[in-house]
Coordinates of C-alpha atoms and ligand atoms in Angstrom, one line a residue:
M30 CA 67.6 48.0 -47.6
N31 CA 63.7 47.0 -47.2
D32 CA 64.2 45.8 -43.0
V33 CA 63.0 48.6 -40.7
I34 CA 65.6 48.6 -37.9
D35 CA 65.9 50.7 -35.0
V36 CA 69.4 50.1 -33.5
I37 CA 72.0 48.1 -35.5
V38 CA 75.3 46.6 -33.7
A39 CA 78.3 46.3 -35.2
G40 CA 80.1 43.3 -33.9
G41 CA 78.8 40.1 -32.0
G42 CA 80.9 40.0 -29.0
P43 CA 80.0 39.3 -25.2
T44 CA 79.3 43.0 -25.3
G45 CA 77.3 43.2 -28.9
M46 CA 74.9 40.1 -28.1
M47 CA 74.2 41.5 -24.5
L48 CA 73.3 45.2 -25.8
A49 CA 70.9 43.1 -27.9
A50 CA 69.2 40.8 -26.1
E51 CA 68.6 44.1 -23.9
L52 CA 66.9 46.2 -26.9
R53 CA 65.4 43.4 -28.2
L54 CA 63.9 42.9 -24.2
R55 CA 61.9 46.0 -25.0
G56 CA 60.8 45.7 -28.3
V57 CA 63.6 47.5 -30.3
R58 CA 64.2 46.2 -33.7
V59 CA 67.6 45.4 -33.3
V60 CA 70.1 43.7 -36.3
V61 CA 73.8 42.7 -35.1
L62 CA 76.9 43.2 -37.9
E63 CA 79.4 40.3 -36.9
R64 CA 82.6 39.9 -39.1
D65 CA 83.6 36.6 -38.7
A66 CA 81.3 34.0 -39.9
E67 CA 81.2 31.5 -37.9
P68 CA 82.5 31.8 -34.0
S69 CA 85.6 32.5 -32.9
P70 CA 87.4 29.4 -30.8
V71 CA 90.3 31.9 -29.4
V72 CA 89.4 32.2 -25.5
R73 CA 90.7 35.0 -24.0
G74 CA 88.6 36.2 -20.8
L75 CA 88.4 33.2 -18.4
G76 CA 85.2 34.4 -15.9
L77 CA 82.9 36.9 -14.9
H78 CA 82.7 39.1 -11.5
A79 CA 80.4 39.3 -8.6
R80 CA 78.4 42.2 -10.6
S81 CA 78.3 40.7 -14.2
V82 CA 77.0 37.0 -12.6
E83 CA 74.3 39.8 -10.8
L84 CA 73.3 40.7 -14.6
M85 CA 72.6 37.1 -15.7
D86 CA 70.2 36.6 -12.7
Q87 CA 68.5 39.5 -13.9
R88 CA 67.9 37.8 -16.4
G89 CA 67.4 34.4 -15.9
L90 CA 70.4 33.2 -17.3
L91 CA 71.9 32.4 -13.6
E92 CA 71.8 28.7 -13.8
R93 CA 73.3 28.6 -17.3
F94 CA 76.4 30.1 -16.7
L95 CA 76.5 28.1 -13.8
A96 CA 76.0 24.8 -15.2
L97 CA 78.9 25.7 -17.3
G98 CA 80.9 27.2 -15.2
R99 CA 82.8 26.6 -12.0
T100 CA 82.6 29.2 -9.0
Y101 CA 86.3 30.3 -7.6
P102 CA 86.8 32.0 -4.0
L103 CA 87.0 35.9 -3.8
G104 CA 90.0 37.4 -2.8
G105 CA 92.9 38.9 -4.1
F106 CA 94.6 41.5 -5.8
A107 CA 97.0 41.4 -9.0
G108 CA 98.0 37.9 -8.0
I109 CA 98.0 38.6 -4.1
S110 CA 95.2 36.4 -2.6
K111 CA 93.8 37.3 0.6
P112 CA 90.3 35.0 1.3
P113 CA 87.2 37.7 1.0
P114 CA 86.4 40.2 4.0
P115 CA 83.1 39.2 6.0
R116 CA 79.6 40.8 5.3
L117 CA 80.6 41.2 1.3
D118 CA 77.1 42.8 -0.1
T119 CA 77.0 40.6 -2.7
A120 CA 74.9 37.4 -3.4
H121 CA 77.1 36.1 -5.9
P122 CA 81.1 36.6 -3.5
Y123 CA 82.8 33.9 -5.9
I124 CA 84.3 34.6 -9.7
L125 CA 82.7 32.4 -11.8
G126 CA 85.4 31.2 -13.7
I127 CA 83.9 30.8 -17.4
P128 CA 85.6 30.3 -20.5
Q129 CA 85.0 34.0 -22.8
N130 CA 83.9 31.1 -25.7
L131 CA 80.8 29.6 -23.6
T132 CA 79.6 33.3 -22.3
E133 CA 79.8 34.2 -25.9
R134 CA 77.7 31.7 -27.3
L135 CA 75.1 32.0 -23.3
L136 CA 74.9 35.8 -25.0
A137 CA 74.6 34.6 -28.5
E138 CA 71.5 32.4 -27.3
H139 CA 70.0 34.5 -25.2
A140 CA 69.7 37.2 -27.6
A141 CA 68.4 35.0 -29.9
E142 CA 65.7 34.2 -27.9
L143 CA 64.2 37.3 -27.8
G144 CA 64.6 37.8 -31.7
A145 CA 67.9 39.2 -32.5
D146 CA 68.6 39.1 -35.5
L147 CA 72.9 38.7 -35.5
R148 CA 74.1 38.6 -39.4
R149 CA 77.3 36.5 -39.8
G150 CA 79.5 37.0 -42.2
A151 CA 78.5 41.2 -42.1
E152 CA 81.4 43.4 -42.0
L153 CA 81.3 46.9 -41.0
V154 CA 82.8 48.7 -43.7
G155 CA 81.2 52.6 -43.8
L156 CA 79.3 54.6 -42.3
S157 CA 77.1 58.3 -42.1
Q158 CA 74.5 59.7 -40.4
D159 CA 72.2 62.5 -40.4
E160 CA 69.7 64.0 -38.4
H161 CA 67.6 61.3 -38.6
G162 CA 69.4 57.8 -38.6
V163 CA 72.2 56.5 -39.5
T164 CA 73.4 54.2 -43.1
A165 CA 75.8 51.4 -42.7
E166 CA 77.7 50.3 -45.4
L167 CA 79.0 46.7 -45.9
A168 CA 81.7 44.7 -46.8
D169 CA 79.6 43.2 -49.5
G170 CA 78.4 47.1 -51.0
S171 CA 75.3 46.8 -49.4
R172 CA 73.8 49.6 -47.3
L173 CA 71.5 49.3 -44.2
G174 CA 69.6 52.0 -42.3
A175 CA 68.9 52.6 -38.7
R176 CA 68.2 55.3 -36.3
Y177 CA 70.7 54.3 -34.1
L178 CA 74.7 52.6 -34.2
V179 CA 76.3 51.5 -31.9
G180 CA 79.7 49.7 -32.3
C181 CA 80.7 47.4 -30.2
D182 CA 83.3 46.5 -32.8
G183 CA 86.2 45.5 -30.4
G184 CA 89.6 47.4 -29.4
R185 CA 90.4 48.1 -33.5
S186 CA 87.1 49.7 -34.3
T187 CA 85.9 50.4 -37.3
V188 CA 82.8 52.9 -36.3
R189 CA 85.2 54.6 -33.5
T190 CA 87.7 55.1 -36.5
L191 CA 85.0 56.1 -39.2
T192 CA 83.8 58.6 -36.5
G193 CA 86.2 60.4 -35.2
I194 CA 86.4 59.6 -31.9
G195 CA 89.2 60.2 -30.7
F196 CA 91.2 57.3 -28.7
P197 CA 93.8 58.5 -26.4
G198 CA 96.4 56.5 -24.1
E199 CA 99.0 54.2 -23.8
P200 CA 100.5 52.0 -26.8
A201 CA 100.9 48.6 -26.8
R202 CA 104.8 48.1 -25.4
V203 CA 105.0 44.7 -25.5
E204 CA 102.6 41.3 -26.7
W205 CA 101.8 37.7 -26.0
L206 CA 101.6 34.8 -27.5
L207 CA 98.5 32.7 -26.8
G208 CA 97.3 29.9 -27.5
E209 CA 96.3 26.4 -25.9
V210 CA 98.4 23.8 -27.2
Y211 CA 99.3 19.8 -26.6
L212 CA 102.0 20.2 -24.3
T213 CA 103.9 16.1 -24.0
E214 CA 106.3 16.8 -21.5
A215 CA 104.7 15.3 -17.7
P216 CA 102.6 17.3 -15.6
E217 CA 104.7 17.4 -12.8
T218 CA 107.8 19.3 -14.6
I219 CA 105.6 21.8 -16.3
D220 CA 104.8 22.7 -13.9
A221 CA 108.0 23.2 -11.8
V222 CA 109.4 25.2 -14.7
V223 CA 106.6 27.3 -14.9
T224 CA 107.3 27.6 -11.1
E225 CA 110.6 28.7 -11.7
V226 CA 110.4 31.1 -14.8
R227 CA 107.9 32.9 -13.1
T228 CA 109.7 34.3 -10.4
T229 CA 111.1 36.7 -13.2
H230 CA 108.9 36.3 -15.7
K231 CA 105.1 37.1 -14.4
G232 CA 103.7 37.2 -17.6
F233 CA 104.1 33.1 -18.7
G234 CA 102.9 30.6 -17.8
A235 CA 100.8 27.5 -18.7
G236 CA 97.8 25.5 -17.1
P237 CA 96.2 22.6 -17.6
L238 CA 92.9 22.1 -19.7
G239 CA 92.8 17.7 -19.8
D240 CA 93.8 15.9 -22.0
G241 CA 97.3 17.2 -21.7
V242 CA 95.9 20.3 -23.6
Y243 CA 97.0 23.1 -22.1
R244 CA 96.4 27.3 -22.1
V245 CA 99.8 29.1 -22.8
V246 CA 100.7 32.6 -22.8
A247 CA 104.4 33.9 -23.7
P248 CA 106.1 37.2 -24.1
A249 CA 106.5 37.6 -27.4
S250 CA 110.4 39.4 -28.8
G251 CA 107.9 42.3 -30.5
L252 CA 105.5 43.7 -32.0
A253 CA 103.9 41.9 -34.5
P254 CA 103.1 44.8 -37.2
D255 CA 99.5 43.1 -37.3
R256 CA 97.9 42.0 -33.6
G257 CA 95.1 40.9 -35.6
V258 CA 97.2 37.8 -37.6
A259 CA 97.8 34.9 -34.9
P260 CA 101.5 33.3 -34.7
T261 CA 102.6 30.5 -35.7
L262 CA 103.5 26.9 -33.6
D263 CA 106.4 27.7 -34.5
E264 CA 107.2 31.4 -33.0
L265 CA 105.0 30.2 -29.9
R266 CA 107.3 26.4 -29.3
Q267 CA 110.5 29.6 -29.6
Q268 CA 109.4 32.1 -26.9
I269 CA 108.5 29.0 -24.7
R270 CA 112.0 27.2 -25.2
G271 CA 113.9 30.6 -24.8
L272 CA 112.5 31.4 -21.6
A273 CA 111.9 27.9 -20.2
G274 CA 114.9 26.1 -22.0
T275 CA 112.0 23.7 -23.4
D276 CA 109.1 23.9 -25.1
F277 CA 107.4 21.3 -23.2
G278 CA 107.1 18.9 -27.0
A279 CA 103.9 21.6 -28.2
H280 CA 102.1 20.7 -30.7
S281 CA 98.9 20.1 -32.5
P282 CA 97.9 23.7 -31.3
R283 CA 93.3 24.1 -31.0
W284 CA 94.3 28.3 -31.8
L285 CA 97.2 30.7 -31.1
S286 CA 96.0 34.6 -30.7
R287 CA 98.2 37.4 -29.7
F288 CA 97.2 40.3 -27.0
G289 CA 99.1 43.4 -26.5
D290 CA 99.3 45.8 -23.1
A291 CA 97.8 49.4 -25.1
T292 CA 95.4 50.7 -22.2
R293 CA 93.5 53.5 -24.2
L294 CA 89.5 55.4 -23.5
A295 CA 87.7 57.0 -26.3
E296 CA 87.0 60.6 -25.9
S297 CA 83.6 60.4 -25.9
Y298 CA 81.1 57.4 -26.1
R299 CA 78.8 58.9 -27.9
S300 CA 78.7 61.0 -31.5
G301 CA 74.9 62.0 -32.7
R302 CA 73.5 59.1 -33.5
V303 CA 76.5 56.4 -33.3
L304 CA 77.9 55.1 -30.2
L305 CA 80.7 52.9 -28.4
A306 CA 80.3 50.3 -25.7
G307 CA 83.2 47.5 -24.6
D308 CA 86.0 47.5 -26.1
A309 CA 85.4 49.6 -28.6
A310 CA 85.2 52.0 -25.8
H311 CA 88.1 50.7 -23.9
V312 CA 91.3 49.0 -23.9
H313 CA 93.7 47.9 -21.5
P314 CA 95.7 44.8 -20.4
P315 CA 93.4 41.4 -19.2
L316 CA 95.2 41.6 -16.0
G317 CA 92.7 42.1 -12.9
G318 CA 90.5 40.2 -16.0
Q319 CA 87.2 43.2 -16.4
G320 CA 87.2 43.9 -19.8
L321 CA 84.6 41.9 -21.3
N322 CA 82.8 42.6 -17.5
L323 CA 83.0 46.5 -18.6
G324 CA 81.4 45.7 -21.9
I325 CA 78.9 43.5 -20.7
Q326 CA 77.8 46.2 -18.1
D327 CA 78.5 49.2 -20.7
A328 CA 75.6 47.3 -22.4
F329 CA 73.3 46.7 -19.9
N330 CA 73.3 50.4 -18.6
L331 CA 72.7 51.4 -22.4
G332 CA 70.4 48.6 -23.4
W333 CA 67.3 50.8 -21.2
K334 CA 68.1 53.8 -22.1
L335 CA 68.5 53.9 -25.9
A336 CA 65.1 51.7 -25.8
A337 CA 63.6 54.5 -24.0
D338 CA 64.6 56.9 -26.6
L339 CA 63.4 55.2 -29.3
Q340 CA 59.8 54.5 -27.8
G341 CA 59.8 58.2 -27.1
W342 CA 59.6 58.7 -23.2
A343 CA 63.1 59.0 -23.0
P344 CA 63.7 62.9 -20.4
A345 CA 66.4 64.9 -21.6
G346 CA 69.7 64.1 -21.4
L347 CA 69.2 60.0 -20.2
L348 CA 70.5 58.7 -23.5
D349 CA 73.9 61.2 -22.5
S350 CA 74.1 59.9 -18.8
Y351 CA 75.3 56.6 -20.5
H352 CA 78.9 58.7 -21.2
R353 CA 78.5 60.5 -18.3
E354 CA 78.5 57.2 -16.2
R355 CA 80.2 55.0 -17.6
H356 CA 83.5 57.0 -18.6
P357 CA 84.6 57.2 -15.5
V358 CA 84.1 53.5 -14.1
A359 CA 86.2 52.6 -17.7
A360 CA 88.9 55.3 -16.5
D361 CA 89.1 53.8 -13.2
V362 CA 89.2 50.4 -14.8
L363 CA 91.9 51.4 -16.7
D364 CA 93.8 53.0 -13.6
L365 CA 93.6 49.4 -11.8
T366 CA 94.8 47.8 -14.7
R367 CA 98.1 50.1 -15.0
A368 CA 98.1 49.3 -11.0
Q369 CA 98.0 45.9 -11.1
V370 CA 100.9 45.7 -14.4
L371 CA 103.4 47.7 -12.6
L372 CA 103.1 45.4 -9.6
Q373 CA 103.9 42.6 -11.5
S374 CA 107.2 43.2 -12.1
V375 CA 110.5 42.1 -10.4
E376 CA 112.2 44.9 -9.8
P377 CA 113.1 46.0 -6.0
G378 CA 111.0 49.6 -5.7
P379 CA 107.1 48.1 -7.3
Q380 CA 108.2 44.4 -5.4
S381 CA 107.9 46.6 -2.2
V382 CA 104.9 48.2 -2.7
R383 CA 103.8 44.8 -3.2
R384 CA 105.0 43.4 -0.5
L385 CA 103.2 46.3 1.8
L386 CA 100.3 45.8 0.0
A387 CA 100.1 42.3 0.9
D388 CA 100.0 43.5 4.4
L389 CA 97.2 46.5 4.1
M390 CA 94.9 44.0 2.2
D391 CA 95.2 42.2 5.6
I392 CA 92.8 45.6 6.7
D393 CA 90.0 43.9 5.7
D394 CA 88.5 47.5 4.8
V395 CA 91.2 48.0 2.3
N396 CA 90.6 44.1 0.8
R397 CA 87.0 45.3 0.6
Y398 CA 87.8 48.7 -0.9
L399 CA 89.8 46.4 -3.6
I400 CA 87.0 43.6 -4.3
E401 CA 84.6 46.1 -4.8
K402 CA 86.2 47.5 -7.6
V403 CA 87.2 44.4 -9.1
S404 CA 84.2 42.9 -9.3
A405 CA 82.3 46.2 -9.5
I406 CA 79.3 45.3 -7.1
G407 CA 80.8 48.6 -5.5
I408 CA 80.1 51.9 -8.6
R409 CA 78.3 54.4 -7.4
Y410 CA 77.2 56.3 -10.5
D411 CA 77.5 60.1 -9.8
I412 CA 73.6 60.9 -10.1
G413 CA 73.3 63.3 -7.1
G414 CA 71.0 62.6 -3.9
G415 CA 72.4 62.3 -0.4
H416 CA 71.3 58.5 1.0
P417 CA 74.7 56.2 0.4
L418 CA 72.6 53.9 -1.7
V419 CA 71.8 56.2 -4.8
G420 CA 74.0 55.6 -7.4
R421 CA 74.3 52.2 -6.5
R422 CA 73.2 48.9 -7.5
L423 CA 70.8 47.3 -5.1
R424 CA 72.2 43.5 -4.2
D425 CA 69.6 40.7 -4.6
L426 CA 67.1 40.7 -2.1
Q427 CA 64.2 38.9 -0.7
L428 CA 61.2 40.6 -0.9
A429 CA 57.3 39.9 0.3
P430 CA 56.8 39.0 -3.1
G431 CA 60.4 36.9 -4.3
R432 CA 63.7 37.9 -5.1
L433 CA 64.3 41.4 -6.2
F434 CA 66.7 39.8 -8.6
E435 CA 63.5 38.1 -10.5
L436 CA 61.6 41.0 -10.5
L437 CA 63.8 42.8 -12.1
R438 CA 63.6 40.5 -15.3
S439 CA 60.9 42.6 -17.0
G440 CA 63.5 44.7 -17.9
R441 CA 61.5 48.2 -15.8
G442 CA 62.4 49.8 -13.3
L443 CA 61.2 48.7 -10.4
L444 CA 59.6 50.8 -7.1
L445 CA 60.4 48.9 -3.9
D446 CA 58.1 50.0 -1.7
R447 CA 58.1 49.5 2.1
T448 CA 56.1 52.0 3.3
G449 CA 52.8 50.7 1.7
R450 CA 51.8 54.2 0.9
L451 CA 53.9 55.1 -2.4
S452 CA 52.8 55.4 -5.3
V453 CA 54.0 55.1 -8.8
G454 CA 50.8 56.9 -10.7
S455 CA 50.9 57.0 -14.2
W456 CA 54.1 56.2 -14.3
A457 CA 52.6 52.2 -14.1
D458 CA 53.8 51.2 -17.7
R459 CA 57.8 52.1 -17.1
V460 CA 58.5 50.9 -13.3
D461 CA 56.7 48.3 -11.3
H462 CA 55.7 48.3 -7.9
V463 CA 56.2 46.6 -5.4
L464 CA 55.1 46.0 -1.9
D465 CA 57.3 44.8 0.8
A466 CA 56.8 44.4 4.3
G467 CA 61.1 45.5 5.1
Q468 CA 63.1 43.7 7.2
G469 CA 61.0 41.6 8.9
T470 CA 60.6 39.5 5.5
E471 CA 62.4 35.9 5.8
S472 CA 65.3 35.8 4.0
Q473 CA 66.4 32.6 1.5
G474 CA 68.7 32.1 -0.2
T475 CA 70.3 35.6 -0.6
G476 CA 72.1 35.9 2.5
S477 CA 70.3 39.2 2.3
E478 CA 69.2 39.2 6.0
G479 CA 71.5 41.6 8.1
S480 CA 73.4 42.3 4.8
E481 CA 74.3 46.2 4.7
S482 CA 71.4 46.9 1.6
E483 CA 69.4 46.0 4.2
E484 CA 70.7 48.0 7.0
V485 CA 70.7 50.7 4.8
L486 CA 67.7 50.9 3.4
G487 CA 65.6 50.3 6.1
E488 CA 62.1 51.1 6.2
D489 CA 62.8 53.7 3.0
A490 CA 61.6 52.6 -0.1
A491 CA 63.6 52.5 -3.2
L492 CA 63.3 53.4 -7.1
L493 CA 65.3 51.3 -9.0
R494 CA 66.3 52.2 -12.4
P495 CA 66.7 49.2 -15.0
D496 CA 69.3 48.3 -14.1
G497 CA 69.0 48.0 -11.0
H498 CA 70.9 51.6 -10.0
V499 CA 69.1 53.2 -7.2
A500 CA 67.6 55.9 -8.4
W501 CA 65.6 57.5 -5.0
V502 CA 65.3 56.5 -1.2
G503 CA 62.6 57.8 0.8
Q504 CA 59.0 57.9 1.7
D505 CA 57.3 60.8 0.5
Q506 CA 55.1 60.7 -2.1
A507 CA 56.0 64.0 -4.0
D508 CA 59.3 63.8 -3.3
L509 CA 59.0 60.7 -4.9
E510 CA 57.3 62.2 -7.7
R511 CA 59.9 64.7 -8.5
H512 CA 62.3 62.6 -8.9
L513 CA 60.8 59.5 -11.6
P514 CA 60.7 62.1 -14.2
T515 CA 64.4 61.9 -14.2
W516 CA 64.5 58.5 -15.3
F517 CA 61.3 57.6 -16.7
G518 CA 60.3 61.3 -17.8
R519 CA 56.8 62.3 -18.0
Q520 CA 53.4 60.6 -16.4
D521 CA 51.7 61.2 -20.0
G522 CA 55.6 60.1 -22.2
A523 CA 54.5 56.3 -22.6
A524 CA 52.7 57.2 -26.0
H525 CA 54.8 54.0 -27.7
A526 CA 54.0 52.2 -24.2
Q527 CA 51.3 49.6 -23.5
A528 CA 50.1 50.2 -20.5
E529 CA 49.8 46.9 -18.0
G530 CA 47.9 48.0 -15.0
G531 CA 48.7 50.1 -11.7
R532 CA 48.6 47.8 -8.8
P533 CA 51.2 47.0 -7.2
I534 CA 52.8 43.2 -6.5
R535 CA 52.3 42.1 -3.1
Ligands
FAD605 C1 93.9 37.4 -23.2 C2 93.2 38.0 -22.8 C3 92.2 37.3 -21.5 C4 91.2 38.2 -21.3 N1 90.6 37.7 -19.8 C5 90.0 39.4 -19.7 C6 88.8 38.0 -18.3 O1 89.2 37.4 -17.4 N2 87.8 38.8 -17.9 C7 87.2 39.7 -18.9 O2 86.8 40.5 -18.7 N3 88.2 40.2 -19.6 C8 89.2 39.8 -20.3 N4 89.9 40.0 -21.6 C9 88.7 41.2 -21.8 C10 88.2 40.6 -23.1 O3 88.1 39.3 -23.8 C11 87.5 41.9 -24.1 O4 87.5 42.4 -23.3 C12 86.7 41.4 -24.2 O5 86.5 40.3 -25.6 C13 85.4 42.5 -24.9 O6 84.2 42.4 -25.5 P1 83.7 43.2 -27.1 O7 82.8 42.5 -27.5 O8 83.3 44.5 -26.3 O9 84.8 43.2 -28.6 P2 85.6 41.2 -28.8 O10 85.4 40.6 -28.0 O11 86.1 42.1 -29.3 O12 83.7 41.4 -30.0 C14 83.8 42.5 -31.1 C15 83.2 41.8 -32.2 O13 83.1 42.8 -33.1 C16 83.6 41.6 -34.5 N5 83.5 43.1 -35.6 C17 84.9 43.9 -35.8 N6 84.8 44.6 -36.6 C18 83.3 44.2 -37.4 C19 83.4 44.9 -38.3 N7 84.1 46.6 -39.3 N8 82.4 44.8 -38.5 C20 81.3 43.8 -37.7 N9 81.6 43.3 -37.1 C21 82.7 43.3 -36.6 C22 84.7 40.7 -34.1 O14 84.5 39.5 -34.8 C23 84.2 40.4 -32.9 O15 82.9 39.3 -33.0 C24 90.9 39.2 -22.1 C25 91.4 39.6 -23.1 C26 92.7 39.0 -23.3 C27 93.5 39.5 -24.9

């Protein structure tokens, strides 16, 4: 009880570790409580979409992720493949295939490097809060106090339950068994049988991982009383046999797991000093592969706001903008997933819609719309302002002093100044001022020359929040000063932060 802790993060999955890192980047004292004594071997997510890849770049982690992953071309929706449309507004127009356990490892290493205190074998079982702080009760009977607590403890979140936040939506109606197992059957036979079964059962699959190991997914015969209990190998073999007529000689599982199709969204992402992020706030079937991405992006949105609140410079309502911005994004993902589930049906009606959508996706704008949604590069927060870039994240650009995403690594705000006339004044401790000549700058490595962002920004200046979303676009100092306090507090609000000079970066 002697620790001085600002934030307790309950759950050390991808969302929790990303949040812990974002908080540590800003000097917040954070403890992560993780129930599991060891990292789980179960691999759920298989990749990162473009916006998550961009976030890794914004934190200097891209090389590590690329080294362990493999890039795949973008394009497609609900299993309908189409080549991507031209001029997607990102420097990372690909899917990065990387198993979730590796993403978790890299994020945990990143958080540890920044000084996050990860406590394994620490299960949160109770919590209470008052206007000053939160107290977490652990399974071993110990207690821990902090000013805030964030539940990143997954779909069956204890924090959400204890806080009484509603989780409306559809319960699981179908369940699948998932595992990494050795298959002794010849690869060509496995391939042929899987292709045949998938004409009538799209939820069945077996993908090779090398050395005779396959990732197998098969519909379960019903709903398990407790989805947290892994199936047995016999159960999996029986289900494979039921569909394929053979179990391919499945043996020696590396791990087995099960998952369902529940689709739910928390009513609120905040209750007093307790917040929710990741699967604790939203669950949906894995079609489209967005859940982990959504959680990482929740953390990226929340981290700087929570830090600002703790450091005393957050403007009124900043922390509540987390729910306002991220809740609609999750609602959108849930809808997109429901649509994809429907499009998997082999019934004639959904198959007709599928054919129609496949035709529509030949139209570049339709294809682009879907890719921007799934990859999350099209997200626009409703934060007012008439300029088309306001509320959107700005893609990586080559600027005179360096790449934009490298310049954002400090985790601070950024004024991208193409006028040469603007100043961040006494917000310099919270906002970097970057002078850029503009469209004349030679672009290298970002592919940003002639991009949509370049064209739309033109000769204007842009004020970016620490998460890279555009808060203001314009040329006028007085107008800029009207917008700075909305995201960066009052001019004199940096009592807790160290000023780091006010000279622009050239
Ligand atoms: C089959 C499958 C495939 C998927 N594929 C993809 C994909 O390709 N792309 C994608 O983006 N998403 C995918 N997802 C979704 C993705 O796995 C989840 O969205 C992601 O794991 C959510 O991360 P999280 O950190 O919010 O929660 P979790 O990963 O569930 O982590 C929560 C953590 O909290 C811990 N915890 C729980 N309770 C407590 C407690 N009381 N005290 C302390 N710790 C606790 C748990 O041990 C766990 O480590 C897939 C999911 C499934 C099931």
